[in-house]
Short mmCIF file of C-alpha atoms in Angstrom, two decimals:
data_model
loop_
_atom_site.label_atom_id
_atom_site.label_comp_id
_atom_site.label_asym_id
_atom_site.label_seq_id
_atom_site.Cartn_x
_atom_site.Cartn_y
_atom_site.Cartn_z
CA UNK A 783 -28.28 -2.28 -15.07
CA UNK A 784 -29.19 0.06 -17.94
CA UNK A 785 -33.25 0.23 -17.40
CA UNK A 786 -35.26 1.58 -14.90
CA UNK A 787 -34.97 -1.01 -12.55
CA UNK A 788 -30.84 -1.27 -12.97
CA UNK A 789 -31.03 2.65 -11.97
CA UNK A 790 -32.75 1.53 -8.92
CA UNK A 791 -30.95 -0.60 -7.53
CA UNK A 792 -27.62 1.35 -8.06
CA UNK A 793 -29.38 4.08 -6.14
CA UNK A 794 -30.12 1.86 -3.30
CA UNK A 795 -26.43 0.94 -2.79
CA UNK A 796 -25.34 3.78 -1.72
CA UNK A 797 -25.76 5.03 2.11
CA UNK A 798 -24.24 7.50 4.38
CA UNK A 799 -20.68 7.40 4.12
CA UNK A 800 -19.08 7.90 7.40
CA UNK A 801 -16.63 10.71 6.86
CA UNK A 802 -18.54 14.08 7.79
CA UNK A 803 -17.28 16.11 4.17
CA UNK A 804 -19.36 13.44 1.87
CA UNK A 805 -22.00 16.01 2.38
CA UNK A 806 -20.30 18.53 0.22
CA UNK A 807 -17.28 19.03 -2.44
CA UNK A 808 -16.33 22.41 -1.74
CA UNK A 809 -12.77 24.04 -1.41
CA UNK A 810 -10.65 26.61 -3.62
CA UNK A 811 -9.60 23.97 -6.46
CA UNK A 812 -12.83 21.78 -6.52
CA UNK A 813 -16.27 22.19 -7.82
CA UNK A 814 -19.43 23.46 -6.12
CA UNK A 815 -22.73 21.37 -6.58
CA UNK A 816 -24.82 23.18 -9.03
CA UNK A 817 -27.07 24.61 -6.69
CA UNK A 818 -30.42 24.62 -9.14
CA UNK A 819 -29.87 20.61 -9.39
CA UNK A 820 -33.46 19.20 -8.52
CA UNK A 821 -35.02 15.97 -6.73
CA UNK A 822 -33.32 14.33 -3.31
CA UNK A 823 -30.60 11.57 -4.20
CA UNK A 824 -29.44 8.67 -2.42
CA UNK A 825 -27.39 10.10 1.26
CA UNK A 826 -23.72 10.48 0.64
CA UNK A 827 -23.84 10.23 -3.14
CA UNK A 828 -24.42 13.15 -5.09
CA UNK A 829 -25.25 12.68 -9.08
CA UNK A 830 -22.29 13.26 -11.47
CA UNK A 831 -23.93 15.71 -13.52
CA UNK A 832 -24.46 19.75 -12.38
CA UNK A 833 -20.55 20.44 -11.64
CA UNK A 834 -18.34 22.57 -12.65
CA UNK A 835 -14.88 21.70 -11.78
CA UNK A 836 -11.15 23.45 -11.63
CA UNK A 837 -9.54 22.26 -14.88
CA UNK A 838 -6.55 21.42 -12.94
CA UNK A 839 -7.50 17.67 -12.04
CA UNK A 840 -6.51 16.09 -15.12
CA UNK A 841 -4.60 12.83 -15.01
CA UNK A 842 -4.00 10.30 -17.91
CA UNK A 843 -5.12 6.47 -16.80
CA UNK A 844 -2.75 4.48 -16.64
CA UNK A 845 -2.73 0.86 -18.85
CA UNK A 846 -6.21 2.13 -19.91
CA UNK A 847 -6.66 -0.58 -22.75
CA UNK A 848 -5.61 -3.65 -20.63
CA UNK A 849 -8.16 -3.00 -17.67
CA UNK A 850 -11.20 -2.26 -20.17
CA UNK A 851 -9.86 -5.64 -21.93
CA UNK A 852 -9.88 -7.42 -17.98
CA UNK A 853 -13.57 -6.52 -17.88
CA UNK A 854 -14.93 -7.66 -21.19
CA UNK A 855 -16.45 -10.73 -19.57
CA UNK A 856 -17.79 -9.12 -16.60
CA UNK A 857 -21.49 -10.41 -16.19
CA UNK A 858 -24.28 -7.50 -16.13
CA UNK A 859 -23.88 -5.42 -13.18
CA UNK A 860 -22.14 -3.15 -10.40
CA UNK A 861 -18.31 -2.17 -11.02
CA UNK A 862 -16.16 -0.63 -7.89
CA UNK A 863 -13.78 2.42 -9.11
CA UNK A 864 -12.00 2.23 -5.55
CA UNK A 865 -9.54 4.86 -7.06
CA UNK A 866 -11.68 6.88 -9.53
CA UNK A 867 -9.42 10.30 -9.30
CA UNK A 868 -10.33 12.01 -12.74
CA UNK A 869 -12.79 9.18 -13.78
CA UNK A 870 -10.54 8.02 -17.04
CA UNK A 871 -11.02 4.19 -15.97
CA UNK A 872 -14.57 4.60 -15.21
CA UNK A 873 -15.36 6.42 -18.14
CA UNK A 874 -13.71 3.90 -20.70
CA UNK A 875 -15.98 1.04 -19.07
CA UNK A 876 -18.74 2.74 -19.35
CA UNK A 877 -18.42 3.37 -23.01
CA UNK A 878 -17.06 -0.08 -23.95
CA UNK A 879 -19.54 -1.77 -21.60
CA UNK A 880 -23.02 -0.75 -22.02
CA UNK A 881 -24.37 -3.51 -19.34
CA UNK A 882 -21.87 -1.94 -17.11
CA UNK A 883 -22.47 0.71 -13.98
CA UNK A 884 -19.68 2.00 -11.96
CA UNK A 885 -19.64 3.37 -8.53
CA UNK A 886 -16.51 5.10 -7.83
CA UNK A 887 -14.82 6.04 -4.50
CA UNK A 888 -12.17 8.54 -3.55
CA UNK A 889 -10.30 10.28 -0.73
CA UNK A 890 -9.41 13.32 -2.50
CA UNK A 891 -12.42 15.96 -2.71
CA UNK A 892 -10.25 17.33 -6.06
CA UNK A 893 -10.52 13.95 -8.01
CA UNK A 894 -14.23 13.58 -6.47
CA UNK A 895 -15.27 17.07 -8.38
CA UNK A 896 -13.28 16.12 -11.32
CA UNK A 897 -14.62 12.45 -11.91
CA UNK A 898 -18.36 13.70 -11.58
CA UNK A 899 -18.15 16.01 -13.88
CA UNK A 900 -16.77 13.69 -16.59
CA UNK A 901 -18.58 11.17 -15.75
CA UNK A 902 -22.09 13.27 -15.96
CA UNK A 903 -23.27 12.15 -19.22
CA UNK A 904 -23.80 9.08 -18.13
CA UNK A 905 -26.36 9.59 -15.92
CA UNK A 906 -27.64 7.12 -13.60
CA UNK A 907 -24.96 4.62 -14.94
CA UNK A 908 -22.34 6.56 -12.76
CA UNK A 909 -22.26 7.67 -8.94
CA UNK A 910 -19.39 8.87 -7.16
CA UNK A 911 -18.66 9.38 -3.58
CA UNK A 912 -16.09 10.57 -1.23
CA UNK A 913 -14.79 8.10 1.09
CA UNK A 914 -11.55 6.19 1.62
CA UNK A 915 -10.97 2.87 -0.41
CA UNK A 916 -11.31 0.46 2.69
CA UNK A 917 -15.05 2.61 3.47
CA UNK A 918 -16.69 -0.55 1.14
CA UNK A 919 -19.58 -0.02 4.17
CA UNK A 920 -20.13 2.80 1.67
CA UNK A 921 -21.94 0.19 -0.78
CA UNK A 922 -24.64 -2.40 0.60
CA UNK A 923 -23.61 -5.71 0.88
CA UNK A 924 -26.75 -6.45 -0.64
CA UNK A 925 -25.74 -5.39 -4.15
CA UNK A 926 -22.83 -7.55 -5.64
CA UNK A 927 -20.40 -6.71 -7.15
CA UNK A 928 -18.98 -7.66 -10.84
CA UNK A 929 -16.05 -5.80 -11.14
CA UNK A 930 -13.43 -3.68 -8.91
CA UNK A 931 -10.38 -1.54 -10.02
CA UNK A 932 -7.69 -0.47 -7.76
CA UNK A 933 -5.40 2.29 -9.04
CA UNK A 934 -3.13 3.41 -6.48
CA UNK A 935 -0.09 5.24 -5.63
CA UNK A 936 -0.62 9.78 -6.13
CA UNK A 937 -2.01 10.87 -9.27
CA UNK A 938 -0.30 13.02 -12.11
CA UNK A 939 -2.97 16.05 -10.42
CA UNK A 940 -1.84 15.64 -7.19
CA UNK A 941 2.11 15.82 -8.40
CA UNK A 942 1.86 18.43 -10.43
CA UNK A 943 0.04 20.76 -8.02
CA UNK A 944 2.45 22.25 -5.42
CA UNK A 945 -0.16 23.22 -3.25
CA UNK A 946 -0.54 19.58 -2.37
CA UNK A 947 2.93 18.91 -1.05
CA UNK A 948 3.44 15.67 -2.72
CA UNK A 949 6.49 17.09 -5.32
CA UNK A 950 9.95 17.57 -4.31
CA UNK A 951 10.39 19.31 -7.19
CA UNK A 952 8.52 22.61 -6.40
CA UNK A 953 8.11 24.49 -3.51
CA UNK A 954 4.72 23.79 -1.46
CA UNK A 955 3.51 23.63 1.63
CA UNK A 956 4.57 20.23 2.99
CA UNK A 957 0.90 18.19 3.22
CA UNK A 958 0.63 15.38 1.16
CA UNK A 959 -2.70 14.25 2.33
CA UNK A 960 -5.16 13.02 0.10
CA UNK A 961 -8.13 13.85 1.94
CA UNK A 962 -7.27 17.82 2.83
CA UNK A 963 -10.17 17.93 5.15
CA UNK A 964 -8.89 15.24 7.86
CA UNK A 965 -5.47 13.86 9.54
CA UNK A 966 -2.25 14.91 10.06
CA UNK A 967 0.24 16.60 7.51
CA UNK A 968 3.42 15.51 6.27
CA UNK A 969 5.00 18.76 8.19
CA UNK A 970 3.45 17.60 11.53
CA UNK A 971 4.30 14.25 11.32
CA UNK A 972 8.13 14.83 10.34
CA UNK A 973 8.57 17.35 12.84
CA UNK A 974 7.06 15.03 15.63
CA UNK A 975 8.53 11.87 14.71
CA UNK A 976 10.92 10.45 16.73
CA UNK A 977 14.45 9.29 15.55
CA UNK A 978 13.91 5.83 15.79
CA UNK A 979 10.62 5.92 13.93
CA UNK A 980 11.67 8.11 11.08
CA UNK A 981 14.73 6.16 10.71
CA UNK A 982 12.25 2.70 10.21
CA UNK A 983 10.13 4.65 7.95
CA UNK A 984 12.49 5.06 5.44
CA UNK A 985 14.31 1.66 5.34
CA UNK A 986 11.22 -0.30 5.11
CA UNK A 987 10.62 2.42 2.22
CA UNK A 988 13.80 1.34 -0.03
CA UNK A 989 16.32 3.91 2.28
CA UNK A 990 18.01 1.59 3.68
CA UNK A 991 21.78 2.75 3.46
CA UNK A 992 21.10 6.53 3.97
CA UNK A 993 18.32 6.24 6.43
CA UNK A 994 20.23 7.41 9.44
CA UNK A 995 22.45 10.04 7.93
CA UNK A 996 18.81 11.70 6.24
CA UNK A 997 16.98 11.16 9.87
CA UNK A 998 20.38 13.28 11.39
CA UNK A 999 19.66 15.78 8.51
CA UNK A 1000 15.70 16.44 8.89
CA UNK A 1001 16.02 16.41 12.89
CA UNK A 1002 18.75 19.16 12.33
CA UNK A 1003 16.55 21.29 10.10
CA UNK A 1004 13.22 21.31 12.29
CA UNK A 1005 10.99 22.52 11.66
CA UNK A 1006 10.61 21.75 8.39
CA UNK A 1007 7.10 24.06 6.55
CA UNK A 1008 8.45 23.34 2.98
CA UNK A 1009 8.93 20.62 0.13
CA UNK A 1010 12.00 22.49 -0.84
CA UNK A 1011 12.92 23.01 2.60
CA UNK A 1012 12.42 18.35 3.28
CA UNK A 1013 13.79 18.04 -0.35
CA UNK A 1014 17.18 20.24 1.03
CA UNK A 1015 17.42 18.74 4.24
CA UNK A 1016 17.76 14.93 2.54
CA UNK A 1017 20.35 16.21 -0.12
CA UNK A 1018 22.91 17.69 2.42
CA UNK A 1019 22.94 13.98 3.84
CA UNK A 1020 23.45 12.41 0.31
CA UNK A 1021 26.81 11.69 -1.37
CA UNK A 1022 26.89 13.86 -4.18
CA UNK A 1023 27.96 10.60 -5.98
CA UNK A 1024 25.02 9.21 -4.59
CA UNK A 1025 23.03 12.07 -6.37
CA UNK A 1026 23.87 11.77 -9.63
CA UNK A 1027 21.89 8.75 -9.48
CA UNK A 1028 18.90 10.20 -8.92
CA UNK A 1029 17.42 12.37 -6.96
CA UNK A 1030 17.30 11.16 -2.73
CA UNK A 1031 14.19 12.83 -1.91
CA UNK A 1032 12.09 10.76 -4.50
CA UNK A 1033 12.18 7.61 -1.71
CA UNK A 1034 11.84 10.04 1.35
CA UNK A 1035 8.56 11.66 -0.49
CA UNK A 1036 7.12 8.76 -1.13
CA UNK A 1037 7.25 7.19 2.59
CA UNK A 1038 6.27 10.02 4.02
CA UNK A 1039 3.30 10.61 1.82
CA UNK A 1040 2.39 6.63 2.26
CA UNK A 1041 2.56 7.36 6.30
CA UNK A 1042 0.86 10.59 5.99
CA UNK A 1043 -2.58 8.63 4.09
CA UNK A 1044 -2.11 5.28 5.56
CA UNK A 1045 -1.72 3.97 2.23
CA UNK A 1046 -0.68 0.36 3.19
CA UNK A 1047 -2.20 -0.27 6.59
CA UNK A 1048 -5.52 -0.86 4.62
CA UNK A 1049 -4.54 -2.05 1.51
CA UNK A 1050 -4.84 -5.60 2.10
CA UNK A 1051 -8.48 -5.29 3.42
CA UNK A 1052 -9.73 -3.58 1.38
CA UNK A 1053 -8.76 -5.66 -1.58
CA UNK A 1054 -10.31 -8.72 0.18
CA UNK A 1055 -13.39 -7.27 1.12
CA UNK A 1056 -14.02 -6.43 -2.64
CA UNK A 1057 -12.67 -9.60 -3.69
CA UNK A 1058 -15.31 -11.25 -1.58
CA UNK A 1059 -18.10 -9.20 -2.55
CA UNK A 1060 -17.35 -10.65 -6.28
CA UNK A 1061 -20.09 -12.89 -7.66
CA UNK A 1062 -18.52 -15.79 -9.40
CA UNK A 1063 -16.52 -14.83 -12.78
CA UNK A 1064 -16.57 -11.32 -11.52
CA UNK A 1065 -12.50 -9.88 -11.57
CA UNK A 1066 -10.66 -7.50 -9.62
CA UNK A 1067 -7.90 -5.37 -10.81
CA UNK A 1068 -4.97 -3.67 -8.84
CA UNK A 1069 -2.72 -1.19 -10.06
CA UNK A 1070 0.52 -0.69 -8.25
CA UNK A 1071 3.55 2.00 -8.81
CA UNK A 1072 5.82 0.79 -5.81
CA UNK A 1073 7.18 -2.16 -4.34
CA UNK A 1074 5.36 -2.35 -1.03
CA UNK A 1075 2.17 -1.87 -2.79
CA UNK A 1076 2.89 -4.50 -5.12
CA UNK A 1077 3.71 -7.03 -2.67
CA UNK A 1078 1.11 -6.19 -0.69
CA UNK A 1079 -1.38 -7.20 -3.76
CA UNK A 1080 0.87 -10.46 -5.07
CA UNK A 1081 0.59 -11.48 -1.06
CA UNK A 1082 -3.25 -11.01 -1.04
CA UNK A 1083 -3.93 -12.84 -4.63
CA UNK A 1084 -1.53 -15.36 -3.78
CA UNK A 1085 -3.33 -16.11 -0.65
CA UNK A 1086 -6.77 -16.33 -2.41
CA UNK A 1087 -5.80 -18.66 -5.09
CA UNK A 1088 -4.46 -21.46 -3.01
CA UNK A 1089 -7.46 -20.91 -0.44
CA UNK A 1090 -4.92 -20.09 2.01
CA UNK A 1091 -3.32 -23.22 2.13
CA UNK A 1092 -0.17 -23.33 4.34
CA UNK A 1093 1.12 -26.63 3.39
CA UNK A 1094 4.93 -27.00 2.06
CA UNK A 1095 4.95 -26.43 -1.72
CA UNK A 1096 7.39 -29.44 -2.16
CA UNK A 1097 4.34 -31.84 -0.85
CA UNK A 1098 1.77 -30.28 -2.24
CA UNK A 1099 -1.67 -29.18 -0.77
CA UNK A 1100 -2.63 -31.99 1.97
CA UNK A 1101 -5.25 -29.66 3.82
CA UNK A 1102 -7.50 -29.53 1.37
CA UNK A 1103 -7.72 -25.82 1.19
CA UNK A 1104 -9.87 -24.21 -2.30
CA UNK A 1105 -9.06 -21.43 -3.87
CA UNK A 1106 -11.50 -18.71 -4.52
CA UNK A 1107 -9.93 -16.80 -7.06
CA UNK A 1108 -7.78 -17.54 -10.14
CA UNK A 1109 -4.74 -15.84 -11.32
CA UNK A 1110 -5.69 -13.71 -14.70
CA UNK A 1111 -1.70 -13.80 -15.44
CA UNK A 1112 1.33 -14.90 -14.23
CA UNK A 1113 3.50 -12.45 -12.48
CA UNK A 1114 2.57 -8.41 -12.76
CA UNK A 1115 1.89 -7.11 -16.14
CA UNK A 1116 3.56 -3.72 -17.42
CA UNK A 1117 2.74 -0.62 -19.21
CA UNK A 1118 4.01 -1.04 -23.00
CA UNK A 1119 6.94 0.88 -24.46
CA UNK A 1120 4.69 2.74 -26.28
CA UNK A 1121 2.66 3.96 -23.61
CA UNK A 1122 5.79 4.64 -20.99
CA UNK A 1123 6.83 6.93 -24.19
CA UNK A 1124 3.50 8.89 -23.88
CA UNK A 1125 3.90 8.50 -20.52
CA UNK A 1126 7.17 8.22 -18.48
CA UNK A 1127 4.78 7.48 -15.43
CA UNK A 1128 3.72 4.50 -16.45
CA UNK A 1129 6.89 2.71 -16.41
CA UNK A 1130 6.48 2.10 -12.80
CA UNK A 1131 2.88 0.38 -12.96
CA UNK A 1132 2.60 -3.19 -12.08
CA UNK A 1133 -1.00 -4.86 -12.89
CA UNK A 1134 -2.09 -7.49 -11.27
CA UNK A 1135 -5.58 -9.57 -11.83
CA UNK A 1136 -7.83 -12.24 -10.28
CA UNK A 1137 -11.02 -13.81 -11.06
CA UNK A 1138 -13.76 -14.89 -8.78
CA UNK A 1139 -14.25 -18.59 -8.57
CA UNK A 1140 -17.59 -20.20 -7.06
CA UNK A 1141 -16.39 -19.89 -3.60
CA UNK A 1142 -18.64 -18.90 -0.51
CA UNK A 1143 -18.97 -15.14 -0.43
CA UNK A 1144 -16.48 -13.80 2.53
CA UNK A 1145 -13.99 -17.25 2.76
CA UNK A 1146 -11.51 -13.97 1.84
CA UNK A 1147 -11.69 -13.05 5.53
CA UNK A 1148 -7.74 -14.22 6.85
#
């Protein structure tokens, strides 16, 4: 998809996205389209090239080397960066692959600016767009797809920025949404929640034995404005034997953000719709960093290699069920020691991989 025509046709896959800020990437952190950039391009999808960007995106892919080695035998054609952030997957495909084009989605205006502006020297090989991972009505169903990449779970950017709330290690203002220009914060949502609920978001989170003593603790300190402020409010209902192992607020972060971006309630569908839009041999790849997510993924693969067949494993499949995609490796592969060294982050990455079969396009539907 390298010629004239391949620029084409990844110009006619992209239409109107449906949020109402795809029209422009424009806050205090994020770039500004270059305003001398000429010619009309395809609705929703501005070119990667003309942007100038804050330099304080940056984030370091994770298991870089084993998802450009997943996608050596991709076919000519389309690859989904669900994930893109600072474009370091999408940019390491593009220079291994030269039959290769990637389209590449994200929530997060930030990462949007950043991964255009890296990826700008590759021209029409590279578009990138700002919608939500499950938005795959942001590509034509017309255009199939080769390859998609999932990397979820907050980036090293958004961490390390207080201003985005996600840290409980410095003091910000408690948001933790990935898309800043829609939905509710983590400081409404905590403050609003009631007992019961809280107290189910963090057990189903990993909180299981402090849940209730922590819920006790944030309804006491309403309203909470602050990371510092959640981050105190969870340690005054910890053991401080319990905190020595760590600290509490990692667990209580984490759901909250998850709640906050509705980070599992599409997960599942949106993996399936990409895995159906796979032409045969084409592979999708999911990066996790937490349990749920990872589940979540093994669940969906799972399903779509045994064709979801129901029948009891000790009989063996009597329903005839066929799967449409094939494991790429047994259990979840894991960042290197090496690479965990580089990059502590990385210890918590689970990959997981399938491989499209010749299936009917959409049999992933449950």
């Amino acid at each position: 998809m390298t010629g004239p025509e391949g620029r084409s046709e990844l110009a006619s896959v992209i239409r109107l996205v449906r949020s109402p800020s795809t029209s422009a990437v424009e806050d205090s952190y994020s770039a500004h389209f270059h305003p001398s950039r000429s010619g009309r391009q395809p609705d929703g999808a501005l070119p990667v090239e003309g942007l100038r960007m804050s330099r304080s995106f940056e984030h370091q892919p994770v298991m870089l080397d084993e998802v450009v080695e997943l996608f050596e035998t991709l076919p000519p054609g389309l690859v989904l960066d669900a994930t893109v952030g600072a474009g370091g997957h999408a940019d390491a495909i593009l220079t291994a692959y030269p039959h290769l084009s990637v389209i590449g989605m994200d929530r997060d205006v930030q990462a949007v600016a950043a991964s255009r502006e890296r990826l700008g020297s590759w021209g029409d090989r590279a578009v990138v767009i700002h919608a939500r991972f499950d938005d795959l009505s942001s590509v034509s169903r017309a255009t199939p797809l080769v390859g998609a990449l999932f990397d979820l779970g907050v980036s090293s950017a958004q961490l390390d920025t207080p201003e985005r709330g996600f840290s409980y290690r410095e003091e910000g203002p408690l948001d933790m949404r990935m898309d800043q220009t829609k939905g509710l914060t983590a400081a409404e949502l905590v403050n609003t929640m009631t007992e019961d609920r809280l107290i189910e978001l963090l057990e189903v989170n990993g909180e299981r034995r402090f849940a209730a003593a922590i819920t006790r603790s944030i309804l006491a300190a309403r309203p909470l404005e602050t990371t510092t402020q959640l981050a105190d409010a969870v340690a005054r209902a910890i053991p401080a034997a319990a905190r020595r192992r760590g600290n509490p607020a990692s667990r209580v972060f984490q759901a909250l953000r998850t709640e906050v971006n509705e980070e599992l309630d599409v997960l599942v569908s949106a993996i399936e719709e990409a895995v159906a839009r796979l032409v045969p041999g084409g592979r999708c790849v999911v990066l996790a960093y937490q349990s749920n997510e990872d589940r979540l993924v093994k669940e969906s693969f799972g399903y779509a290699a045994t064709g979801g067949c129901t029948c009891p494993r000790a009989l063996g499949c009597v329903c005839g069920a066929q799967p449409w995609v094939g494991l790429l490796n047994r259990g979840a592969r894991m960042a290197s020691p090496g690479e965990v060294a580089l990059n502590p982050r990385a210890a918590a990455c689970r990959l997981r991989a399938v491989e499209r079969l010749d299936a009917p396009v959409g049999r992933a539907a449950r």
